[in-house]
């Protein structure tokens, strides 16, 4: 197994070097095998085909990206860290343009998990922002907006560097997106303050947990917080989001029930005298 892993690593590095030197962001499997000192059947055994090799190169690129993120200084200000993360993402794209395009350009046949794992790193950073009360929207929604913008401007810089070389352009894009998802914790949050509080409490629970509640109670609290935050509730029968507002519904036999299972037709009316048995 160790020999196989070492051979995979050698071939991945050979493919990445060829990718970086290529003018069309492509590799030749024969040249990769020659550089690694193996025959082509070895490549097919280890990676399946050329697509599998490229996926492995992209996933190896994620490991390098994650290592840079881990080395980034983490401060007590998650919003400042998020801004630094945007700049670090663009710096990675500039330093490794061919690898970056392999990682982030859509490839319908690709099974690489690189972009999804980068997305998860961003969500984790945004959960910190939500816990500090600096997030207007749910972390995964914010991550979709931020990553799309960050990748877009990075790919544009690679494709047309003379048009997108000004750092101020990247920062203007960053602040335009951040203004729609972030609110400084010291300022009055826009919109519903209860929703903002729910987002913050949910993020705190996700980060730190609580020993005050049992597992089932925590799950119920998270469900309530999701409803307050307006995420919707998943209907397992329909497979789509349904409104979270409580509604009266009819049980078999015509009895009306509330959302907590109380029989509304049998509930006492304070303004109506009680009847005898």
PDB file of C-alpha atoms in Angstrom:
ATOM      1  CA  UNK A   1       0.000   0.000   0.000  1.00  0.00           C
ATOM      2  CA  UNK A   2       2.824   2.408   0.872  1.00  0.00           C
ATOM      3  CA  UNK A   3       4.500   1.757  -2.473  1.00  0.00           C
ATOM      4  CA  UNK A   4       1.206   2.363  -4.287  1.00  0.00           C
ATOM      5  CA  UNK A   5       0.616   5.648  -2.439  1.00  0.00           C
ATOM      6  CA  UNK A   6       4.151   6.796  -3.198  1.00  0.00           C
ATOM      7  CA  UNK A   7       3.738   5.940  -6.874  1.00  0.00           C
ATOM      8  CA  UNK A   8       0.416   7.799  -7.018  1.00  0.00           C
ATOM      9  CA  UNK A   9       2.079  10.859  -5.481  1.00  0.00           C
ATOM     10  CA  UNK A  10       4.905  10.755  -8.053  1.00  0.00           C
ATOM     11  CA  UNK A  11       2.454  10.520 -10.947  1.00  0.00           C
ATOM     12  CA  UNK A  12       0.244  13.297  -9.575  1.00  0.00           C
ATOM     13  CA  UNK A  13       3.248  15.614  -9.254  1.00  0.00           C
ATOM     14  CA  UNK A  14       4.368  14.721 -12.785  1.00  0.00           C
ATOM     15  CA  UNK A  15       0.877  15.485 -14.125  1.00  0.00           C
ATOM     16  CA  UNK A  16       0.732  18.783 -12.247  1.00  0.00           C
ATOM     17  CA  UNK A  17       4.108  19.870 -13.649  1.00  0.00           C
ATOM     18  CA  UNK A  18       2.954  19.037 -17.163  1.00  0.00           C
ATOM     19  CA  UNK A  19      -0.332  20.858 -16.587  1.00  0.00           C
ATOM     20  CA  UNK A  20       1.489  23.992 -15.417  1.00  0.00           C
ATOM     21  CA  UNK A  21       3.754  23.932 -18.488  1.00  0.00           C
ATOM     22  CA  UNK A  22       0.909  23.279 -20.933  1.00  0.00           C
ATOM     23  CA  UNK A  23      -0.455  26.048 -23.148  1.00  0.00           C
ATOM     24  CA  UNK A  24      -3.917  24.484 -23.301  1.00  0.00           C
ATOM     25  CA  UNK A  25      -4.350  23.249 -19.695  1.00  0.00           C
ATOM     26  CA  UNK A  26      -4.134  19.620 -20.767  1.00  0.00           C
ATOM     27  CA  UNK A  27      -1.798  16.690 -20.174  1.00  0.00           C
ATOM     28  CA  UNK A  28      -0.619  13.678 -22.166  1.00  0.00           C
ATOM     29  CA  UNK A  29      -0.785  10.417 -20.249  1.00  0.00           C
ATOM     30  CA  UNK A  30       2.218   8.985 -22.110  1.00  0.00           C
ATOM     31  CA  UNK A  31       4.377  11.966 -21.092  1.00  0.00           C
ATOM     32  CA  UNK A  32       3.215  11.678 -17.484  1.00  0.00           C
ATOM     33  CA  UNK A  33       4.138   7.992 -17.404  1.00  0.00           C
ATOM     34  CA  UNK A  34       7.542   8.684 -18.908  1.00  0.00           C
ATOM     35  CA  UNK A  35       8.233  11.400 -16.341  1.00  0.00           C
ATOM     36  CA  UNK A  36       7.205   9.049 -13.530  1.00  0.00           C
ATOM     37  CA  UNK A  37       9.159   6.114 -14.979  1.00  0.00           C
ATOM     38  CA  UNK A  38       6.152   3.797 -15.345  1.00  0.00           C
ATOM     39  CA  UNK A  39       4.151   2.260 -18.171  1.00  0.00           C
ATOM     40  CA  UNK A  40       0.656   3.395 -19.116  1.00  0.00           C
ATOM     41  CA  UNK A  41      -1.056   0.275 -17.693  1.00  0.00           C
ATOM     42  CA  UNK A  42       0.147   1.457 -14.269  1.00  0.00           C
ATOM     43  CA  UNK A  43      -1.689   4.757 -14.771  1.00  0.00           C
ATOM     44  CA  UNK A  44      -4.886   2.940 -15.718  1.00  0.00           C
ATOM     45  CA  UNK A  45      -4.565   0.640 -12.712  1.00  0.00           C
ATOM     46  CA  UNK A  46      -4.078   3.504 -10.255  1.00  0.00           C
ATOM     47  CA  UNK A  47      -6.391   6.158 -11.712  1.00  0.00           C
ATOM     48  CA  UNK A  48      -8.710   4.393 -14.143  1.00  0.00           C
ATOM     49  CA  UNK A  49      -8.040   6.787 -16.995  1.00  0.00           C
ATOM     50  CA  UNK A  50      -6.860  10.299 -17.777  1.00  0.00           C
ATOM     51  CA  UNK A  51      -9.952  11.818 -16.165  1.00  0.00           C
ATOM     52  CA  UNK A  52      -9.228   9.980 -12.943  1.00  0.00           C
ATOM     53  CA  UNK A  53      -5.672  11.306 -12.966  1.00  0.00           C
ATOM     54  CA  UNK A  54      -6.887  14.879 -13.460  1.00  0.00           C
ATOM     55  CA  UNK A  55      -9.365  14.462 -10.601  1.00  0.00           C
ATOM     56  CA  UNK A  56      -6.508  13.287  -8.391  1.00  0.00           C
ATOM     57  CA  UNK A  57      -4.455  16.344  -9.373  1.00  0.00           C
ATOM     58  CA  UNK A  58      -7.400  18.618  -8.523  1.00  0.00           C
ATOM     59  CA  UNK A  59      -7.918  16.954  -5.141  1.00  0.00           C
ATOM     60  CA  UNK A  60      -4.187  17.251  -4.428  1.00  0.00           C
ATOM     61  CA  UNK A  61      -4.561  20.953  -5.245  1.00  0.00           C
ATOM     62  CA  UNK A  62      -7.234  21.164  -2.549  1.00  0.00           C
ATOM     63  CA  UNK A  63      -4.802  19.752   0.005  1.00  0.00           C
ATOM     64  CA  UNK A  64      -2.353  22.526  -0.841  1.00  0.00           C
ATOM     65  CA  UNK A  65      -5.153  25.105  -0.689  1.00  0.00           C
ATOM     66  CA  UNK A  66      -6.309  23.800   2.703  1.00  0.00           C
ATOM     67  CA  UNK A  67      -2.751  23.897   4.031  1.00  0.00           C
ATOM     68  CA  UNK A  68      -2.507  27.586   3.090  1.00  0.00           C
ATOM     69  CA  UNK A  69      -5.825  28.263   4.814  1.00  0.00           C
ATOM     70  CA  UNK A  70      -4.646  26.453   7.936  1.00  0.00           C
ATOM     71  CA  UNK A  71      -1.456  28.541   7.959  1.00  0.00           C
ATOM     72  CA  UNK A  72      -3.438  31.790   7.719  1.00  0.00           C
ATOM     73  CA  UNK A  73      -3.351  33.685  10.993  1.00  0.00           C
ATOM     74  CA  UNK A  74      -6.665  33.435  12.816  1.00  0.00           C
ATOM     75  CA  UNK A  75      -7.702  36.520  14.753  1.00  0.00           C
ATOM     76  CA  UNK A  76     -10.546  37.343  17.114  1.00  0.00           C
ATOM     77  CA  UNK A  77     -12.309  39.164  14.262  1.00  0.00           C
ATOM     78  CA  UNK A  78     -13.967  36.602  11.945  1.00  0.00           C
ATOM     79  CA  UNK A  79     -14.944  39.276   9.408  1.00  0.00           C
ATOM     80  CA  UNK A  80     -11.329  40.398   9.033  1.00  0.00           C
ATOM     81  CA  UNK A  81     -10.337  36.758   8.654  1.00  0.00           C
ATOM     82  CA  UNK A  82     -12.996  36.359   5.962  1.00  0.00           C
ATOM     83  CA  UNK A  83     -11.591  39.332   4.016  1.00  0.00           C
ATOM     84  CA  UNK A  84      -8.099  37.867   4.305  1.00  0.00           C
ATOM     85  CA  UNK A  85      -9.488  34.550   3.082  1.00  0.00           C
ATOM     86  CA  UNK A  86     -10.856  36.215  -0.058  1.00  0.00           C
ATOM     87  CA  UNK A  87      -7.449  37.742  -0.799  1.00  0.00           C
ATOM     88  CA  UNK A  88      -5.699  34.444  -0.080  1.00  0.00           C
ATOM     89  CA  UNK A  89      -8.016  32.644  -2.500  1.00  0.00           C
ATOM     90  CA  UNK A  90      -7.110  35.078  -5.278  1.00  0.00           C
ATOM     91  CA  UNK A  91      -3.402  34.783  -4.442  1.00  0.00           C
ATOM     92  CA  UNK A  92      -3.619  30.987  -4.795  1.00  0.00           C
ATOM     93  CA  UNK A  93      -5.242  31.406  -8.221  1.00  0.00           C
ATOM     94  CA  UNK A  94      -2.494  33.778  -9.369  1.00  0.00           C
ATOM     95  CA  UNK A  95       0.280  31.484  -8.149  1.00  0.00           C
ATOM     96  CA  UNK A  96      -1.188  28.270  -9.588  1.00  0.00           C
ATOM     97  CA  UNK A  97      -3.357  29.312 -12.556  1.00  0.00           C
ATOM     98  CA  UNK A  98      -3.481  25.954 -14.369  1.00  0.00           C
ATOM     99  CA  UNK A  99      -4.161  24.007 -11.171  1.00  0.00           C
ATOM    100  CA  UNK A 100      -6.779  26.549 -10.093  1.00  0.00           C
ATOM    101  CA  UNK A 101      -8.645  26.232 -13.385  1.00  0.00           C
ATOM    102  CA  UNK A 102      -8.602  22.452 -13.042  1.00  0.00           C
ATOM    103  CA  UNK A 103     -10.046  22.743  -9.535  1.00  0.00           C
ATOM    104  CA  UNK A 104     -12.757  25.316 -10.236  1.00  0.00           C
ATOM    105  CA  UNK A 105     -13.691  25.225 -13.913  1.00  0.00           C
ATOM    106  CA  UNK A 106     -16.802  23.042 -14.332  1.00  0.00           C
ATOM    107  CA  UNK A 107     -16.037  19.646 -15.838  1.00  0.00           C
ATOM    108  CA  UNK A 108     -19.210  17.570 -16.370  1.00  0.00           C
ATOM    109  CA  UNK A 109     -17.326  14.279 -16.172  1.00  0.00           C
ATOM    110  CA  UNK A 110     -15.325  15.200 -13.084  1.00  0.00           C
ATOM    111  CA  UNK A 111     -15.619  13.375  -9.755  1.00  0.00           C
ATOM    112  CA  UNK A 112     -13.204  15.692  -7.966  1.00  0.00           C
ATOM    113  CA  UNK A 113     -14.343  16.920  -4.562  1.00  0.00           C
ATOM    114  CA  UNK A 114     -12.003  19.941  -4.536  1.00  0.00           C
ATOM    115  CA  UNK A 115     -14.583  22.670  -5.042  1.00  0.00           C
ATOM    116  CA  UNK A 116     -17.047  21.131  -2.575  1.00  0.00           C
ATOM    117  CA  UNK A 117     -14.334  20.925   0.083  1.00  0.00           C
ATOM    118  CA  UNK A 118     -13.293  24.547  -0.499  1.00  0.00           C
ATOM    119  CA  UNK A 119     -16.969  25.446  -0.089  1.00  0.00           C
ATOM    120  CA  UNK A 120     -17.048  23.634   3.272  1.00  0.00           C
ATOM    121  CA  UNK A 121     -13.998  25.594   4.460  1.00  0.00           C
ATOM    122  CA  UNK A 122     -15.795  28.824   3.593  1.00  0.00           C
ATOM    123  CA  UNK A 123     -18.957  27.726   5.404  1.00  0.00           C
ATOM    124  CA  UNK A 124     -16.891  27.077   8.542  1.00  0.00           C
ATOM    125  CA  UNK A 125     -15.462  30.618   8.338  1.00  0.00           C
ATOM    126  CA  UNK A 126     -18.964  32.036   7.914  1.00  0.00           C
ATOM    127  CA  UNK A 127     -20.280  30.105  10.900  1.00  0.00           C
ATOM    128  CA  UNK A 128     -17.741  32.067  12.965  1.00  0.00           C
ATOM    129  CA  UNK A 129     -19.162  35.287  11.497  1.00  0.00           C
ATOM    130  CA  UNK A 130     -22.702  34.195  12.351  1.00  0.00           C
ATOM    131  CA  UNK A 131     -21.665  33.352  15.902  1.00  0.00           C
ATOM    132  CA  UNK A 132     -20.317  36.904  16.243  1.00  0.00           C
ATOM    133  CA  UNK A 133     -23.620  38.338  15.016  1.00  0.00           C
ATOM    134  CA  UNK A 134     -22.050  39.566  11.778  1.00  0.00           C
ATOM    135  CA  UNK A 135     -24.044  37.525   9.265  1.00  0.00           C
ATOM    136  CA  UNK A 136     -27.355  38.539   7.700  1.00  0.00           C
ATOM    137  CA  UNK A 137     -28.100  35.239   5.980  1.00  0.00           C
ATOM    138  CA  UNK A 138     -27.601  31.526   6.591  1.00  0.00           C
ATOM    139  CA  UNK A 139     -23.897  30.523   6.266  1.00  0.00           C
ATOM    140  CA  UNK A 140     -24.346  28.184   3.285  1.00  0.00           C
ATOM    141  CA  UNK A 141     -26.287  30.831   1.362  1.00  0.00           C
ATOM    142  CA  UNK A 142     -23.555  33.363   2.063  1.00  0.00           C
ATOM    143  CA  UNK A 143     -20.910  30.831   1.009  1.00  0.00           C
ATOM    144  CA  UNK A 144     -22.606  30.277  -2.368  1.00  0.00           C
ATOM    145  CA  UNK A 145     -22.597  34.007  -3.084  1.00  0.00           C
ATOM    146  CA  UNK A 146     -19.037  34.622  -1.902  1.00  0.00           C
ATOM    147  CA  UNK A 147     -17.435  31.601  -3.558  1.00  0.00           C
ATOM    148  CA  UNK A 148     -19.154  32.281  -6.888  1.00  0.00           C
ATOM    149  CA  UNK A 149     -17.850  35.852  -6.901  1.00  0.00           C
ATOM    150  CA  UNK A 150     -14.360  34.901  -5.685  1.00  0.00           C
ATOM    151  CA  UNK A 151     -13.981  32.138  -8.277  1.00  0.00           C
ATOM    152  CA  UNK A 152     -15.399  34.345 -11.029  1.00  0.00           C
ATOM    153  CA  UNK A 153     -12.961  37.176 -10.558  1.00  0.00           C
ATOM    154  CA  UNK A 154     -10.055  34.736 -10.114  1.00  0.00           C
ATOM    155  CA  UNK A 155     -10.846  32.966 -13.399  1.00  0.00           C
ATOM    156  CA  UNK A 156     -11.240  36.320 -15.153  1.00  0.00           C
ATOM    157  CA  UNK A 157      -7.839  37.384 -13.840  1.00  0.00           C
ATOM    158  CA  UNK A 158      -6.264  34.190 -15.184  1.00  0.00           C
ATOM    159  CA  UNK A 159      -7.962  34.503 -18.576  1.00  0.00           C
ATOM    160  CA  UNK A 160      -7.441  38.263 -19.044  1.00  0.00           C
ATOM    161  CA  UNK A 161      -4.857  39.496 -16.542  1.00  0.00           C
ATOM    162  CA  UNK A 162      -4.416  42.897 -18.165  1.00  0.00           C
ATOM    163  CA  UNK A 163      -8.097  43.692 -17.607  1.00  0.00           C
ATOM    164  CA  UNK A 164      -8.375  42.291 -14.095  1.00  0.00           C
ATOM    165  CA  UNK A 165      -4.937  42.974 -12.611  1.00  0.00           C
ATOM    166  CA  UNK A 166      -5.974  45.932 -10.448  1.00  0.00           C
ATOM    167  CA  UNK A 167      -6.271  44.728  -6.795  1.00  0.00           C
ATOM    168  CA  UNK A 168      -8.845  47.450  -6.162  1.00  0.00           C
ATOM    169  CA  UNK A 169     -11.222  45.684  -8.546  1.00  0.00           C
ATOM    170  CA  UNK A 170     -11.111  42.493  -6.486  1.00  0.00           C
ATOM    171  CA  UNK A 171     -11.684  44.457  -3.286  1.00  0.00           C
ATOM    172  CA  UNK A 172     -14.630  46.313  -4.764  1.00  0.00           C
ATOM    173  CA  UNK A 173     -16.162  43.006  -5.798  1.00  0.00           C
ATOM    174  CA  UNK A 174     -15.467  41.601  -2.333  1.00  0.00           C
ATOM    175  CA  UNK A 175     -17.107  44.490  -0.525  1.00  0.00           C
ATOM    176  CA  UNK A 176     -20.097  44.488  -2.889  1.00  0.00           C
ATOM    177  CA  UNK A 177     -20.794  40.841  -2.051  1.00  0.00           C
ATOM    178  CA  UNK A 178     -19.969  41.161   1.641  1.00  0.00           C
ATOM    179  CA  UNK A 179     -22.355  44.095   2.021  1.00  0.00           C
ATOM    180  CA  UNK A 180     -25.199  41.755   1.079  1.00  0.00           C
ATOM    181  CA  UNK A 181     -24.344  39.015   3.546  1.00  0.00           C
ATOM    182  CA  UNK A 182     -22.491  40.690   6.433  1.00  0.00           C
ATOM    183  CA  UNK A 183     -23.379  43.247   9.024  1.00  0.00           C
ATOM    184  CA  UNK A 184     -20.854  44.565  11.510  1.00  0.00           C
ATOM    185  CA  UNK A 185     -21.605  43.141  14.948  1.00  0.00           C
ATOM    186  CA  UNK A 186     -21.433  46.622  16.489  1.00  0.00           C
ATOM    187  CA  UNK A 187     -24.103  48.012  14.174  1.00  0.00           C
ATOM    188  CA  UNK A 188     -27.840  47.533  14.288  1.00  0.00           C
ATOM    189  CA  UNK A 189     -28.596  44.593  12.032  1.00  0.00           C
ATOM    190  CA  UNK A 190     -30.920  45.267   9.141  1.00  0.00           C
ATOM    191  CA  UNK A 191     -34.193  43.420   8.885  1.00  0.00           C
ATOM    192  CA  UNK A 192     -35.721  41.237  11.584  1.00  0.00           C
ATOM    193  CA  UNK A 193     -33.631  41.337  14.796  1.00  0.00           C
ATOM    194  CA  UNK A 194     -35.224  38.076  15.978  1.00  0.00           C
ATOM    195  CA  UNK A 195     -34.076  36.328  12.807  1.00  0.00           C
ATOM    196  CA  UNK A 196     -30.554  37.684  13.293  1.00  0.00           C
ATOM    197  CA  UNK A 197     -30.542  36.450  16.889  1.00  0.00           C
ATOM    198  CA  UNK A 198     -31.720  33.004  15.766  1.00  0.00           C
ATOM    199  CA  UNK A 199     -28.939  32.799  13.196  1.00  0.00           C
ATOM    200  CA  UNK A 200     -26.394  33.779  15.812  1.00  0.00           C
ATOM    201  CA  UNK A 201     -27.605  31.331  18.460  1.00  0.00           C
ATOM    202  CA  UNK A 202     -27.745  28.482  15.955  1.00  0.00           C
ATOM    203  CA  UNK A 203     -24.163  29.180  14.871  1.00  0.00           C
ATOM    204  CA  UNK A 204     -23.014  29.298  18.511  1.00  0.00           C
ATOM    205  CA  UNK A 205     -24.599  25.900  19.118  1.00  0.00           C
ATOM    206  CA  UNK A 206     -22.958  24.504  16.003  1.00  0.00           C
ATOM    207  CA  UNK A 207     -19.558  25.787  17.088  1.00  0.00           C
ATOM    208  CA  UNK A 208     -19.636  25.023  20.797  1.00  0.00           C
ATOM    209  CA  UNK A 209     -22.617  22.783  21.551  1.00  0.00           C
ATOM    210  CA  UNK A 210     -24.240  22.788  24.984  1.00  0.00           C
ATOM    211  CA  UNK A 211     -24.294  20.418  27.901  1.00  0.00           C
ATOM    212  CA  UNK A 212     -27.506  21.935  29.250  1.00  0.00           C
ATOM    213  CA  UNK A 213     -29.744  20.047  26.814  1.00  0.00           C
ATOM    214  CA  UNK A 214     -30.149  16.433  25.841  1.00  0.00           C
ATOM    215  CA  UNK A 215     -29.523  15.467  22.209  1.00  0.00           C
ATOM    216  CA  UNK A 216     -33.212  15.372  21.332  1.00  0.00           C
ATOM    217  CA  UNK A 217     -33.791  18.741  23.001  1.00  0.00           C
ATOM    218  CA  UNK A 218     -30.889  20.280  21.085  1.00  0.00           C
ATOM    219  CA  UNK A 219     -32.272  18.921  17.814  1.00  0.00           C
ATOM    220  CA  UNK A 220     -35.684  20.423  18.606  1.00  0.00           C
ATOM    221  CA  UNK A 221     -34.133  23.788  19.506  1.00  0.00           C
ATOM    222  CA  UNK A 222     -32.174  23.818  16.224  1.00  0.00           C
ATOM    223  CA  UNK A 223     -35.401  23.102  14.348  1.00  0.00           C
ATOM    224  CA  UNK A 224     -37.130  26.027  16.046  1.00  0.00           C
ATOM    225  CA  UNK A 225     -34.202  28.335  15.326  1.00  0.00           C
ATOM    226  CA  UNK A 226     -34.271  27.300  11.668  1.00  0.00           C
ATOM    227  CA  UNK A 227     -37.952  28.187  11.525  1.00  0.00           C
ATOM    228  CA  UNK A 228     -37.393  31.582  13.103  1.00  0.00           C
ATOM    229  CA  UNK A 229     -34.538  32.241  10.689  1.00  0.00           C
ATOM    230  CA  UNK A 230     -36.882  31.465   7.815  1.00  0.00           C
ATOM    231  CA  UNK A 231     -35.108  28.436   6.393  1.00  0.00           C
ATOM    232  CA  UNK A 232     -38.316  26.434   5.988  1.00  0.00           C
ATOM    233  CA  UNK A 233     -38.897  22.869   7.086  1.00  0.00           C
ATOM    234  CA  UNK A 234     -38.286  19.859   4.905  1.00  0.00           C
ATOM    235  CA  UNK A 235     -41.417  17.891   4.138  1.00  0.00           C
ATOM    236  CA  UNK A 236     -40.302  14.226   3.886  1.00  0.00           C
ATOM    237  CA  UNK A 237     -43.455  13.244   2.030  1.00  0.00           C
ATOM    238  CA  UNK A 238     -43.158  15.923  -0.645  1.00  0.00           C
ATOM    239  CA  UNK A 239     -39.366  16.339  -0.757  1.00  0.00           C
ATOM    240  CA  UNK A 240     -39.517  20.150  -0.770  1.00  0.00           C
ATOM    241  CA  UNK A 241     -39.622  23.049   1.640  1.00  0.00           C
ATOM    242  CA  UNK A 242     -42.954  23.872   3.200  1.00  0.00           C
ATOM    243  CA  UNK A 243     -43.869  27.078   5.067  1.00  0.00           C
ATOM    244  CA  UNK A 244     -42.936  27.060   8.720  1.00  0.00           C
ATOM    245  CA  UNK A 245     -45.982  28.928   9.991  1.00  0.00           C
ATOM    246  CA  UNK A 246     -48.230  26.857  12.245  1.00  0.00           C
ATOM    247  CA  UNK A 247     -51.595  26.052  10.809  1.00  0.00           C
ATOM    248  CA  UNK A 248     -54.745  24.325  11.931  1.00  0.00           C
ATOM    249  CA  UNK A 249     -55.296  20.951  10.378  1.00  0.00           C
ATOM    250  CA  UNK A 250     -58.102  18.434  10.486  1.00  0.00           C
ATOM    251  CA  UNK A 251     -57.525  15.074  12.089  1.00  0.00           C
ATOM    252  CA  UNK A 252     -59.570  12.049  11.003  1.00  0.00           C
ATOM    253  CA  UNK A 253     -63.150  12.524  12.095  1.00  0.00           C
ATOM    254  CA  UNK A 254     -63.086  16.284  11.599  1.00  0.00           C
ATOM    255  CA  UNK A 255     -61.346  17.288  14.842  1.00  0.00           C
ATOM    256  CA  UNK A 256     -59.141  20.340  14.504  1.00  0.00           C
ATOM    257  CA  UNK A 257     -55.601  20.209  15.934  1.00  0.00           C
ATOM    258  CA  UNK A 258     -52.922  22.832  16.434  1.00  0.00           C
ATOM    259  CA  UNK A 259     -49.285  22.375  15.528  1.00  0.00           C
ATOM    260  CA  UNK A 260     -48.459  21.015  19.018  1.00  0.00           C
ATOM    261  CA  UNK A 261     -51.086  18.278  18.936  1.00  0.00           C
ATOM    262  CA  UNK A 262     -53.605  20.044  21.228  1.00  0.00           C
ATOM    263  CA  UNK A 263     -57.238  19.277  20.422  1.00  0.00           C
ATOM    264  CA  UNK A 264     -58.488  22.773  19.686  1.00  0.00           C
ATOM    265  CA  UNK A 265     -62.174  21.781  19.583  1.00  0.00           C
ATOM    266  CA  UNK A 266     -61.931  20.306  23.080  1.00  0.00           C
ATOM    267  CA  UNK A 267     -59.764  23.028  24.608  1.00  0.00           C
ATOM    268  CA  UNK A 268     -61.682  25.025  27.269  1.00  0.00           C
ATOM    269  CA  UNK A 269     -62.871  28.519  26.403  1.00  0.00           C
ATOM    270  CA  UNK A 270     -62.341  30.895  29.362  1.00  0.00           C
ATOM    271  CA  UNK A 271     -65.317  32.955  28.239  1.00  0.00           C
ATOM    272  CA  UNK A 272     -67.744  30.040  28.073  1.00  0.00           C
ATOM    273  CA  UNK A 273     -69.344  28.431  31.143  1.00  0.00           C
ATOM    274  CA  UNK A 274     -68.401  24.812  31.762  1.00  0.00           C
ATOM    275  CA  UNK A 275     -71.007  22.185  31.053  1.00  0.00           C
ATOM    276  CA  UNK A 276     -71.704  19.452  33.495  1.00  0.00           C
ATOM    277  CA  UNK A 277     -70.803  15.836  32.799  1.00  0.00           C
TER     278      UNK A 277
END
